Structure formats: C-alpha cells, structure tokens
mmCIF file of C-alpha atoms in Angstrom:
data_model
loop_
_atom_site.group_PDB
_atom_site.id
_atom_site.type_symbol
_atom_site.label_atom_id
_atom_site.label_comp_id
_atom_site.label_asym_id
_atom_site.label_seq_id
_atom_site.Cartn_x
_atom_site.Cartn_y
_atom_site.Cartn_z
ATOM 1 C CA UNK A 50 26.518 -11.151 -17.411
ATOM 2 C CA UNK A 51 28.374 -10.222 -14.244
ATOM 3 C CA UNK A 52 26.729 -7.115 -12.793
ATOM 4 C CA UNK A 53 28.912 -4.407 -11.254
ATOM 5 C CA UNK A 54 29.414 -4.919 -7.519
ATOM 6 C CA UNK A 55 27.448 -2.113 -5.911
ATOM 7 C CA UNK A 56 27.705 -1.129 -2.233
ATOM 8 C CA UNK A 57 25.368 -3.005 0.116
ATOM 9 C CA UNK A 58 22.621 -0.962 1.718
ATOM 10 C CA UNK A 59 21.200 -3.492 4.205
ATOM 11 C CA UNK A 60 22.536 -5.921 6.762
ATOM 12 C CA UNK A 61 20.984 -8.567 8.996
ATOM 13 C CA UNK A 62 23.016 -9.013 12.193
ATOM 14 C CA UNK A 63 22.186 -12.225 14.043
ATOM 15 C CA UNK A 64 23.745 -11.257 17.366
ATOM 16 C CA UNK A 65 22.989 -14.563 19.091
ATOM 17 C CA UNK A 66 21.256 -17.885 18.546
ATOM 18 C CA UNK A 67 20.017 -17.949 22.151
ATOM 19 C CA UNK A 68 16.243 -17.490 22.478
ATOM 20 C CA UNK A 69 13.573 -18.022 25.151
ATOM 21 C CA UNK A 70 11.267 -19.482 22.494
ATOM 22 C CA UNK A 71 11.680 -22.769 20.618
ATOM 23 C CA UNK A 72 9.708 -22.066 17.440
ATOM 24 C CA UNK A 73 9.615 -24.965 15.003
ATOM 25 C CA UNK A 74 9.532 -22.572 12.008
ATOM 26 C CA UNK A 75 12.770 -20.768 12.948
ATOM 27 C CA UNK A 76 15.060 -20.024 10.009
ATOM 28 C CA UNK A 77 18.202 -20.250 12.150
ATOM 29 C CA UNK A 78 20.519 -23.121 11.177
ATOM 30 C CA UNK A 79 19.903 -26.466 12.813
ATOM 31 C CA UNK A 80 23.412 -26.323 14.288
ATOM 32 C CA UNK A 81 22.867 -23.384 16.638
ATOM 33 C CA UNK A 82 25.871 -21.576 18.097
ATOM 34 C CA UNK A 83 26.313 -21.427 21.861
ATOM 35 C CA UNK A 84 27.014 -18.167 23.699
ATOM 36 C CA UNK A 85 30.751 -18.810 23.939
ATOM 37 C CA UNK A 86 31.017 -18.607 20.142
ATOM 38 C CA UNK A 87 29.374 -15.206 19.825
ATOM 39 C CA UNK A 88 31.439 -12.256 18.631
ATOM 40 C CA UNK A 89 32.205 -9.806 21.441
ATOM 41 C CA UNK A 90 31.184 -6.170 21.705
ATOM 42 C CA UNK A 91 34.390 -4.804 20.198
ATOM 43 C CA UNK A 92 34.088 -7.184 17.254
ATOM 44 C CA UNK A 93 30.515 -6.155 16.468
ATOM 45 C CA UNK A 94 31.322 -2.437 16.814
ATOM 46 C CA UNK A 95 34.272 -2.814 14.439
ATOM 47 C CA UNK A 96 32.090 -4.699 11.972
ATOM 48 C CA UNK A 97 29.377 -2.034 12.160
ATOM 49 C CA UNK A 98 31.952 0.695 11.506
ATOM 50 C CA UNK A 99 33.189 -1.128 8.417
ATOM 51 C CA UNK A 100 29.590 -1.732 7.307
ATOM 52 C CA UNK A 101 28.897 2.013 7.479
ATOM 53 C CA UNK A 102 32.112 2.716 5.556
ATOM 54 C CA UNK A 103 30.990 0.205 2.922
ATOM 55 C CA UNK A 104 27.662 1.986 2.422
ATOM 56 C CA UNK A 105 25.208 0.119 4.667
ATOM 57 C CA UNK A 106 22.258 2.369 5.556
ATOM 58 C CA UNK A 107 20.164 0.036 7.737
ATOM 59 C CA UNK A 108 20.923 -2.818 10.107
ATOM 60 C CA UNK A 109 18.373 -5.331 11.358
ATOM 61 C CA UNK A 110 19.417 -6.583 14.808
ATOM 62 C CA UNK A 111 18.163 -10.123 15.155
ATOM 63 C CA UNK A 112 18.897 -13.550 16.577
ATOM 64 C CA UNK A 113 17.774 -15.789 18.248
ATOM 65 C CA UNK A 114 16.706 -13.119 20.666
ATOM 66 C CA UNK A 115 18.969 -10.045 20.419
ATOM 67 C CA UNK A 116 17.854 -8.593 23.755
ATOM 68 C CA UNK A 117 19.747 -11.431 25.458
ATOM 69 C CA UNK A 118 22.902 -9.501 24.540
ATOM 70 C CA UNK A 119 23.693 -7.291 27.546
ATOM 71 C CA UNK A 120 25.645 -4.949 25.250
ATOM 72 C CA UNK A 121 22.695 -4.302 22.909
ATOM 73 C CA UNK A 122 22.321 -0.613 23.827
ATOM 74 C CA UNK A 123 26.032 -0.094 23.210
ATOM 75 C CA UNK A 124 25.746 -1.725 19.783
ATOM 76 C CA UNK A 125 22.726 0.434 18.923
ATOM 77 C CA UNK A 126 24.578 3.551 20.026
ATOM 78 C CA UNK A 127 27.544 2.626 17.841
ATOM 79 C CA UNK A 128 25.293 2.343 14.798
ATOM 80 C CA UNK A 129 23.402 5.531 15.651
ATOM 81 C CA UNK A 130 26.693 7.399 15.887
ATOM 82 C CA UNK A 131 27.376 6.411 12.272
ATOM 83 C CA UNK A 132 23.894 7.452 11.140
ATOM 84 C CA UNK A 133 22.787 3.879 10.397
ATOM 85 C CA UNK A 134 19.063 3.100 10.768
ATOM 86 C CA UNK A 135 18.462 0.329 13.313
ATOM 87 C CA UNK A 136 15.563 -2.126 13.476
ATOM 88 C CA UNK A 137 15.351 -4.499 16.443
ATOM 89 C CA UNK A 138 13.690 -7.836 15.609
ATOM 90 C CA UNK A 139 12.534 -9.339 18.906
ATOM 91 C CA UNK A 140 10.274 -12.035 20.344
ATOM 92 C CA UNK A 141 9.391 -9.531 23.077
ATOM 93 C CA UNK A 142 9.663 -12.074 25.891
ATOM 94 C CA UNK A 143 11.691 -11.458 29.043
ATOM 95 C CA UNK A 144 12.723 -7.883 28.294
ATOM 96 C CA UNK A 145 13.499 -6.165 31.604
ATOM 97 C CA UNK A 146 11.622 -3.026 32.596
ATOM 98 C CA UNK A 147 13.403 0.076 31.342
ATOM 99 C CA UNK A 148 15.322 -1.776 28.636
ATOM 100 C CA UNK A 149 13.209 -0.539 25.731
ATOM 101 C CA UNK A 150 13.507 3.015 26.963
ATOM 102 C CA UNK A 151 17.282 2.606 27.231
ATOM 103 C CA UNK A 152 17.447 1.320 23.654
ATOM 104 C CA UNK A 153 15.386 4.285 22.472
ATOM 105 C CA UNK A 154 17.770 6.627 24.303
ATOM 106 C CA UNK A 155 20.706 4.868 22.620
ATOM 107 C CA UNK A 156 19.235 5.745 19.220
ATOM 108 C CA UNK A 157 17.147 2.711 18.222
ATOM 109 C CA UNK A 158 14.874 3.636 15.309
ATOM 110 C CA UNK A 159 12.289 0.845 15.114
ATOM 111 C CA UNK A 160 11.114 -2.387 16.748
ATOM 112 C CA UNK A 161 9.717 -5.420 14.932
ATOM 113 C CA UNK A 162 7.845 -7.675 17.347
ATOM 114 C CA UNK A 163 6.971 -11.251 16.414
ATOM 115 C CA UNK A 164 3.740 -12.989 17.376
ATOM 116 C CA UNK A 165 3.495 -16.737 16.814
ATOM 117 C CA UNK A 166 -0.283 -16.579 17.134
ATOM 118 C CA UNK A 167 -3.022 -13.999 17.391
ATOM 119 C CA UNK A 168 -4.168 -15.759 20.570
ATOM 120 C CA UNK A 169 -2.317 -16.961 23.648
ATOM 121 C CA UNK A 170 -2.898 -20.686 23.064
ATOM 122 C CA UNK A 171 -1.409 -20.547 19.563
ATOM 123 C CA UNK A 172 1.580 -18.487 20.657
ATOM 124 C CA UNK A 173 2.339 -20.886 23.498
ATOM 125 C CA UNK A 174 1.955 -23.972 21.303
ATOM 126 C CA UNK A 175 4.205 -22.735 18.503
ATOM 127 C CA UNK A 176 6.858 -21.098 20.686
ATOM 128 C CA UNK A 177 6.685 -23.812 23.362
ATOM 129 C CA UNK A 178 6.659 -21.144 26.077
ATOM 130 C CA UNK A 179 3.945 -20.496 28.661
ATOM 131 C CA UNK A 180 2.849 -16.931 29.203
ATOM 132 C CA UNK A 181 4.684 -15.682 26.115
ATOM 133 C CA UNK A 182 1.669 -13.992 24.532
ATOM 134 C CA UNK A 183 0.929 -11.741 27.502
ATOM 135 C CA UNK A 184 4.595 -10.721 27.660
ATOM 136 C CA UNK A 185 4.506 -9.779 23.966
ATOM 137 C CA UNK A 186 1.417 -7.637 24.501
ATOM 138 C CA UNK A 187 3.166 -5.812 27.329
ATOM 139 C CA UNK A 188 6.279 -5.313 25.174
ATOM 140 C CA UNK A 189 4.142 -3.802 22.415
ATOM 141 C CA UNK A 190 2.600 -1.345 24.886
ATOM 142 C CA UNK A 191 6.046 -0.348 26.176
ATOM 143 C CA UNK A 192 7.344 0.153 22.627
ATOM 144 C CA UNK A 193 4.518 2.556 21.870
ATOM 145 C CA UNK A 194 4.956 4.326 25.227
ATOM 146 C CA UNK A 195 8.650 4.836 24.376
ATOM 147 C CA UNK A 196 7.611 6.531 21.138
ATOM 148 C CA UNK A 197 9.192 3.928 18.863
ATOM 149 C CA UNK A 198 7.574 2.838 15.582
ATOM 150 C CA UNK A 199 6.214 -0.711 15.795
ATOM 151 C CA UNK A 200 5.911 -3.495 13.242
ATOM 152 C CA UNK A 201 4.052 -6.681 14.141
ATOM 153 C CA UNK A 202 5.567 -9.714 12.418
ATOM 154 C CA UNK A 203 3.317 -12.737 11.945
ATOM 155 C CA UNK A 204 5.159 -15.820 10.611
ATOM 156 C CA UNK A 205 2.385 -17.804 8.917
ATOM 157 C CA UNK A 206 2.037 -21.571 8.426
ATOM 158 C CA UNK A 207 -0.564 -24.315 8.749
ATOM 159 C CA UNK A 208 -1.117 -23.832 12.484
ATOM 160 C CA UNK A 209 -1.994 -20.124 12.450
ATOM 161 C CA UNK A 210 -3.065 -19.310 8.884
ATOM 162 C CA UNK A 211 -6.750 -19.137 9.856
ATOM 163 C CA UNK A 212 -5.809 -16.434 12.380
ATOM 164 C CA UNK A 213 -4.717 -13.926 9.701
ATOM 165 C CA UNK A 214 -7.840 -11.740 10.211
ATOM 166 C CA UNK A 215 -7.109 -11.795 13.944
ATOM 167 C CA UNK A 216 -3.471 -10.808 13.373
ATOM 168 C CA UNK A 217 -4.769 -7.780 11.458
ATOM 169 C CA UNK A 218 -7.085 -6.842 14.319
ATOM 170 C CA UNK A 219 -4.289 -7.376 16.854
ATOM 171 C CA UNK A 220 -1.859 -5.129 14.987
ATOM 172 C CA UNK A 221 -4.486 -2.382 14.811
ATOM 173 C CA UNK A 222 -5.275 -2.756 18.513
ATOM 174 C CA UNK A 223 -1.593 -2.450 19.409
ATOM 175 C CA UNK A 224 -1.143 0.695 17.334
ATOM 176 C CA UNK A 225 1.354 -0.796 14.902
ATOM 177 C CA UNK A 226 2.317 1.229 11.857
ATOM 178 C CA UNK A 227 3.051 -1.931 9.912
ATOM 179 C CA UNK A 228 2.047 -5.591 9.875
ATOM 180 C CA UNK A 229 4.106 -8.219 8.085
ATOM 181 C CA UNK A 230 2.202 -11.348 7.099
ATOM 182 C CA UNK A 231 5.254 -13.499 6.428
ATOM 183 C CA UNK A 232 4.567 -16.986 5.127
ATOM 184 C CA UNK A 233 7.258 -19.290 6.470
ATOM 185 C CA UNK A 234 10.255 -19.869 4.217
ATOM 186 C CA UNK A 235 11.557 -23.417 4.505
ATOM 187 C CA UNK A 236 15.123 -23.134 5.758
ATOM 188 C CA UNK A 237 16.793 -24.201 8.996
ATOM 189 C CA UNK A 238 14.330 -25.554 11.544
ATOM 190 C CA UNK A 239 11.408 -24.741 9.262
ATOM 191 C CA UNK A 240 12.847 -27.117 6.658
ATOM 192 C CA UNK A 241 13.133 -29.855 9.280
ATOM 193 C CA UNK A 242 9.465 -29.251 10.197
ATOM 194 C CA UNK A 243 8.221 -28.653 6.658
ATOM 195 C CA UNK A 244 5.735 -31.498 6.623
ATOM 196 C CA UNK A 245 3.945 -30.309 9.777
ATOM 197 C CA UNK A 246 4.049 -26.610 8.817
ATOM 198 C CA UNK A 247 2.918 -26.739 5.180
ATOM 199 C CA UNK A 248 -0.601 -25.315 4.695
ATOM 200 C CA UNK A 249 -3.246 -26.499 2.251
ATOM 201 C CA UNK A 250 -3.607 -24.654 -1.060
ATOM 202 C CA UNK A 251 -7.186 -23.583 -0.302
ATOM 203 C CA UNK A 252 -6.069 -21.962 2.963
ATOM 204 C CA UNK A 253 -3.341 -20.019 1.156
ATOM 205 C CA UNK A 254 -5.844 -18.775 -1.420
ATOM 206 C CA UNK A 255 -8.209 -17.599 1.358
ATOM 207 C CA UNK A 256 -5.292 -15.866 3.060
ATOM 208 C CA UNK A 257 -4.375 -13.959 -0.103
ATOM 209 C CA UNK A 258 -7.945 -12.687 -0.473
ATOM 210 C CA UNK A 259 -8.095 -11.594 3.169
ATOM 211 C CA UNK A 260 -4.773 -9.761 2.990
ATOM 212 C CA UNK A 261 -5.567 -8.007 -0.289
ATOM 213 C CA UNK A 262 -8.915 -6.798 1.083
ATOM 214 C CA UNK A 263 -7.275 -5.550 4.281
ATOM 215 C CA UNK A 264 -4.489 -3.786 2.382
ATOM 216 C CA UNK A 265 -7.103 -1.800 0.479
ATOM 217 C CA UNK A 266 -9.342 -1.174 3.494
ATOM 218 C CA UNK A 267 -6.497 -0.003 5.738
ATOM 219 C CA UNK A 268 -4.604 2.065 3.174
ATOM 220 C CA UNK A 269 -3.285 5.152 4.966
ATOM 221 C CA UNK A 270 -3.968 3.587 8.376
ATOM 222 C CA UNK A 271 -1.596 0.614 8.581
ATOM 223 C CA UNK A 272 0.779 -0.853 6.026
ATOM 224 C CA UNK A 273 0.412 -4.595 5.469
ATOM 225 C CA UNK A 274 3.353 -6.309 3.796
ATOM 226 C CA UNK A 275 2.762 -9.797 2.458
ATOM 227 C CA UNK A 276 5.544 -12.354 2.033
ATOM 228 C CA UNK A 277 4.144 -14.925 -0.359
ATOM 229 C CA UNK A 278 4.745 -18.641 0.225
ATOM 230 C CA UNK A 279 7.333 -19.898 -2.285
ATOM 231 C CA UNK A 280 5.824 -23.367 -2.585
ATOM 232 C CA UNK A 281 2.599 -21.876 -3.958
ATOM 233 C CA UNK A 282 4.246 -19.316 -6.261
ATOM 234 C CA UNK A 283 4.415 -19.013 -10.042
ATOM 235 C CA UNK A 284 7.702 -17.095 -10.061
ATOM 236 C CA UNK A 285 10.338 -16.947 -7.324
ATOM 237 C CA UNK A 286 11.280 -13.965 -5.183
ATOM 238 C CA UNK A 287 14.751 -12.447 -5.513
ATOM 239 C CA UNK A 288 16.639 -13.781 -2.502
ATOM 240 C CA UNK A 289 17.700 -10.798 -0.336
ATOM 241 C CA UNK A 290 17.230 -8.682 -3.465
ATOM 242 C CA UNK A 291 19.501 -11.073 -5.361
ATOM 243 C CA UNK A 292 22.536 -13.030 -4.126
ATOM 244 C CA UNK A 293 25.063 -10.484 -2.766
ATOM 245 C CA UNK A 294 23.479 -7.612 -4.680
ATOM 246 C CA UNK A 295 22.593 -5.113 -1.959
ATOM 247 C CA UNK A 296 22.443 -6.891 1.403
ATOM 248 C CA UNK A 297 24.182 -9.517 3.512
ATOM 249 C CA UNK A 298 23.874 -11.321 6.829
ATOM 250 C CA UNK A 299 26.301 -11.913 9.713
ATOM 251 C CA UNK A 300 26.058 -14.948 12.005
ATOM 252 C CA UNK A 301 26.703 -14.689 15.772
ATOM 253 C CA UNK A 302 30.339 -15.788 15.376
ATOM 254 C CA UNK A 303 31.054 -13.137 12.720
ATOM 255 C CA UNK A 304 30.686 -15.371 9.674
ATOM 256 C CA UNK A 305 29.442 -13.223 6.779
ATOM 257 C CA UNK A 306 26.906 -14.733 4.365
ATOM 258 C CA UNK A 307 24.800 -13.520 1.420
ATOM 259 C CA UNK A 308 21.617 -14.726 3.186
ATOM 260 C CA UNK A 309 20.530 -16.386 6.413
ATOM 261 C CA UNK A 310 20.432 -19.922 4.958
ATOM 262 C CA UNK A 311 23.511 -19.761 2.721
ATOM 263 C CA UNK A 312 25.519 -22.075 5.001
ATOM 264 C CA UNK A 313 23.263 -24.913 3.809
ATOM 265 C CA UNK A 314 25.241 -24.838 0.546
ATOM 266 C CA UNK A 315 28.115 -26.973 1.734
ATOM 267 C CA UNK A 316 30.232 -26.479 -1.394
ATOM 268 C CA UNK A 317 30.803 -22.841 -0.425
ATOM 269 C CA UNK A 318 33.153 -21.494 2.233
ATOM 270 C CA UNK A 319 32.136 -18.322 4.044
ATOM 271 C CA UNK A 320 34.746 -16.051 5.592
ATOM 272 C CA UNK A 321 34.610 -14.705 9.102
ATOM 273 C CA UNK A 322 34.936 -11.020 9.886
ATOM 274 C CA UNK A 323 38.336 -10.285 11.375
ATOM 275 C CA UNK A 324 40.178 -12.789 9.250
ATOM 276 C CA UNK A 325 38.951 -10.737 6.275
ATOM 277 C CA UNK A 326 37.723 -7.150 6.242
ATOM 278 C CA UNK A 327 34.063 -6.628 5.424
ATOM 279 C CA UNK A 328 34.968 -4.828 2.199
ATOM 280 C CA UNK A 329 37.152 -7.704 1.053
ATOM 281 C CA UNK A 330 34.418 -10.225 1.827
ATOM 282 C CA UNK A 331 31.808 -8.194 -0.069
ATOM 283 C CA UNK A 332 33.967 -7.660 -3.150
ATOM 284 C CA UNK A 333 36.315 -10.673 -3.308
ATOM 285 C CA UNK A 334 34.784 -13.640 -1.477
ATOM 286 C CA UNK A 335 34.377 -16.599 -3.868
ATOM 287 C CA UNK A 336 31.145 -17.491 -2.044
ATOM 288 C CA UNK A 337 29.695 -14.003 -2.530
ATOM 289 C CA UNK A 338 30.651 -14.043 -6.206
ATOM 290 C CA UNK A 339 29.404 -17.601 -6.792
ATOM 291 C CA UNK A 340 25.837 -16.571 -7.722
ATOM 292 C CA UNK A 341 26.248 -12.845 -8.263
ATOM 293 C CA UNK A 342 24.833 -11.402 -11.470
ATOM 294 C CA UNK A 343 23.705 -13.818 -14.174
ATOM 295 C CA UNK A 344 26.861 -15.540 -15.526
ATOM 296 C CA UNK A 345 26.349 -18.546 -13.242
ATOM 297 C CA UNK A 346 22.827 -19.255 -14.484
ATOM 298 C CA UNK A 347 21.792 -22.457 -16.206
ATOM 299 C CA UNK A 348 18.889 -22.769 -18.620
ATOM 300 C CA UNK A 349 16.073 -21.798 -18.482
ATOM 301 C CA UNK A 350 17.304 -18.910 -16.298
ATOM 302 C CA UNK A 351 20.150 -18.007 -18.663
ATOM 303 C CA UNK A 352 17.809 -16.960 -21.472
ATOM 304 C CA UNK A 353 14.838 -15.877 -19.338
ATOM 305 C CA UNK A 354 13.475 -12.342 -19.568
ATOM 306 C CA UNK A 355 13.062 -12.348 -15.763
ATOM 307 C CA UNK A 356 16.701 -13.042 -14.972
ATOM 308 C CA UNK A 357 17.284 -9.503 -13.653
ATOM 309 C CA UNK A 358 13.906 -9.388 -11.900
ATOM 310 C CA UNK A 359 14.212 -12.388 -9.585
ATOM 311 C CA UNK A 360 17.979 -12.993 -10.077
ATOM 312 C CA UNK A 361 17.431 -16.736 -10.182
ATOM 313 C CA UNK A 362 15.344 -16.891 -7.019
ATOM 314 C CA UNK A 363 16.573 -18.686 -3.900
ATOM 315 C CA UNK A 364 19.838 -20.625 -4.143
ATOM 316 C CA UNK A 365 19.218 -22.342 -0.822
ATOM 317 C CA UNK A 366 15.792 -23.537 -1.967
ATOM 318 C CA UNK A 367 17.355 -24.883 -5.153
ATOM 319 C CA UNK A 368 19.884 -26.714 -2.993
ATOM 320 C CA UNK A 369 17.217 -28.144 -0.692
ATOM 321 C CA UNK A 370 14.869 -29.375 -3.432
ATOM 322 C CA UNK A 371 16.987 -29.823 -6.566
ATOM 323 C CA UNK A 372 20.219 -30.773 -4.793
ATOM 324 C CA UNK A 373 22.038 -28.156 -6.897
ATOM 325 C CA UNK A 374 22.451 -24.556 -5.751
ATOM 326 C CA UNK A 375 22.851 -23.413 -9.374
ATOM 327 C CA UNK A 376 19.597 -24.994 -10.551
ATOM 328 C CA UNK A 377 16.540 -22.952 -11.414
ATOM 329 C CA UNK A 378 14.612 -22.246 -8.220
ATOM 330 C CA UNK A 379 11.861 -24.919 -8.174
ATOM 331 C CA UNK A 380 9.406 -22.185 -7.129
ATOM 332 C CA UNK A 381 9.574 -20.948 -10.731
ATOM 333 C CA UNK A 382 6.994 -22.354 -13.118
ATOM 334 C CA UNK A 383 9.764 -22.656 -15.735
ATOM 335 C CA UNK A 384 11.791 -25.015 -13.537
ATOM 336 C CA UNK A 385 11.798 -28.682 -14.563
ATOM 337 C CA UNK A 386 11.259 -29.392 -10.861
ATOM 338 C CA UNK A 387 8.331 -27.011 -10.322
ATOM 339 C CA UNK A 388 5.958 -29.973 -9.991
ATOM 340 C CA UNK A 389 8.058 -31.142 -7.044
ATOM 341 C CA UNK A 390 6.772 -28.165 -5.052
ATOM 342 C CA UNK A 391 3.180 -29.287 -5.589
ATOM 343 C CA UNK A 392 4.129 -32.848 -4.667
ATOM 344 C CA UNK A 393 5.651 -31.648 -1.373
ATOM 345 C CA UNK A 394 2.441 -29.768 -0.570
ATOM 346 C CA UNK A 395 0.385 -32.897 -1.293
ATOM 347 C CA UNK A 396 2.709 -35.051 0.828
ATOM 348 C CA UNK A 397 2.347 -32.684 3.766
ATOM 349 C CA UNK A 398 -1.443 -32.505 3.499
ATOM 350 C CA UNK A 399 -1.698 -36.286 3.235
ATOM 351 C CA UNK A 400 0.491 -36.728 6.306
ATOM 352 C CA UNK A 401 -1.424 -34.142 8.366
ATOM 353 C CA UNK A 402 -2.501 -35.383 11.766
ATOM 354 C CA UNK A 403 -6.283 -35.350 12.304
ATOM 355 C CA UNK A 404 -5.561 -33.583 15.587
ATOM 356 C CA UNK A 405 -3.620 -30.422 14.686
ATOM 357 C CA UNK A 406 -2.692 -29.870 18.343
ATOM 358 C CA UNK A 407 -0.700 -33.102 18.377
ATOM 359 C CA UNK A 408 1.310 -32.454 15.199
ATOM 360 C CA UNK A 409 4.890 -33.420 15.872
ATOM 361 C CA UNK A 410 6.962 -30.247 16.022
ATOM 362 C CA UNK A 411 10.702 -30.690 16.384
ATOM 363 C CA UNK A 412 11.270 -27.676 18.590
ATOM 364 C CA UNK A 413 14.308 -25.467 18.103
ATOM 365 C CA UNK A 414 16.887 -26.055 20.839
ATOM 366 C CA UNK A 415 20.614 -25.369 21.060
ATOM 367 C CA UNK A 416 22.484 -28.650 21.118
ATOM 368 C CA UNK A 417 19.516 -30.693 19.896
ATOM 369 C CA UNK A 418 19.879 -32.974 16.892
ATOM 370 C CA UNK A 419 17.058 -32.155 14.526
ATOM 371 C CA UNK A 420 17.034 -35.422 12.605
ATOM 372 C CA UNK A 421 15.888 -35.875 9.011
ATOM 373 C CA UNK A 422 13.824 -33.366 7.090
ATOM 374 C CA UNK A 423 10.113 -33.987 7.602
#
C-alpha cells in the first residue's frame, strides 16, 4: 500500500560535477554538468533553508569535488545556522592551506575523505592523478589537526579489493573514527566500466571475512561500515532507505532526485528547485511518487514478506539489468533475473586482462562520451 509521506531527514547535495580526479567507478552521471550550469550561492542557500523547514537533519556535501566551490564555507555556515548537521565528502586533493580550518569555523561537523587505494600507486592508477595519495594523507592530517571527526571512505572493486586489510591499517594510522568499505555500486561511470571493475566471487568472500574479523577486533576503537556488493547479494538493499522515503539528492543544477542515479530512468521527469518548491517536489512530484511505498510493486515483490524491509531494492539497478524500473531488483534471489547477476560476474572475470595494470578504464571526464556499457 501507499505509505504516508514522512518528512525527509537526509539530503545529498552534489554541488558540482567538477573534480581533479577521473575515477572510473564514479557514480556521477555520464553526462556531467559543466560549471556554468551549477546553481549559484543564493539558490543553494534557499534550497537549504527549505530543506531545514521540511525536516532535513543532515546534509552530505558532495560532487564531483565540493571544495572546488569557492562559496563552500558560506553554504556550510547557512546550514549550521539552521542547525543542520553537515558532512563534507571530498577527494582531499588540491585543498588550499587554511581552507579546512575555515570550514570548521563555519560550522562543518564532519569530513569523509575518499582513498582510491591504500597505496600511492593504486590511488594514482584509479584516479588518474599523480601525487594524489600524498595530498590525501596531508588532508587527513589537517582534518584531525582542525579537530574535525574523520571518516575514510574506500570504494572497493577488482583493482583494490586485496588492499582491504591495508585500508583498515591506513584508517587506524590516520586516526579516523570510522572506515567505510564501500563496494562499488554500478551506476554512472561505474556502470560503463562494470566489466573492468567487477571482482571475482572468491575475492569478495575473502573481503567479507576480513571485514567481519576487523569489525570485532576494533569494536570500540574504530567503526567499520560495510557496503555489500549488490551483484553478490541474496537480498537487495533498500535504495536510500527506500525510494523517496526519508532522503533525496540534488544535482549541481538544482534538479531534485530520489537517488543519485535516478536520472537513468528516462521515463521519469525530475523537477528543478526554483520552478517547484522543495516541499512540493517531495510531496507531489510524480517521479518521487512513482516507486514510493508498495503499490507500484510487481510480483514477487507485491506478496513478499520483505517488501517493507528492502522496499523493492534499487530501481536504477532494475532499469539497468531488467530494462524495467518497476521490476524486482535482480540482486534479489527471488527475481527471475537473479541469475543474470551471476552471468555478469562470469562475463567480467572471463574478460579480465591478464595484466590488471592495463585494464581499459574509461576515465570520468566532463564532455567525454563514455560509449557503450562494458
């Protein structure tokens, strides 16, 4: 049935698609927006005010690379004034001296710093940027010196999965309160590069054992969150807590979406802030209501006892694999297409280059045509 529309509590704000890195696993859309299409300072501040009025308690400031916005401290201060918790998600490359301290003074609550590898060579290969690893290490030190809580984010795929123990050691060395082992979700550029990013099943199983052991060993010392890989799952995850249930995302141009990959569902139209108020979008948008609750579900979801646990899983994944956004998420063992997930893993492993260093990444670049899905 249609669940009551509750206030959102979380928001992902993609302030820009610009980024000094070119990671092939990036979840940004393949059609990246240039700087001249980004919403201005006044627009973002107005949106944040309406988000606070709507009930949002925390905002994740992301991109691209959000520190490329010269008005970032002003945006943080606007959110802090409304009592909204702010988390900056950054690549930690090219941040000017004094900038982190200025963000802390503006009221920033937390920084989430991404590492593409536990070692410099891996970071440089995946991000296609020389010297990036050393810059990240320096950013981590400055975050801790500024007194801000630190999360290390490790996006995991075939090319760095064996470094999971080293990511754990790195996070401890840097004094992080939290480590996120986040297996890549195949949307945007990651979907284009799926065949060269997909790990082998045995490597995933080793990773799970390593993470579970570390979670127990480091209990009370460092929190380790684990984002499981959908393609190896038995049941799907609820997308953003369920489509338009308690969170939403805003693109750099002010387009409001239920999740970061929702624009891949071409049958839906997503409104832009300004043309519609945030409250109207949240409550009345046909796109937000398209997969809200359970009324939209097909079998086997419609009669499944898990329907209000995973809320149908990922609509964008259903679109990408089943060609139907309303289909049962193929990650679910009850999906008629669940075997397709295993077939995609096998295809990727079969196609794997014998020289992992020469695997053909299609690097993320603004204005670049990504080509067909790998």
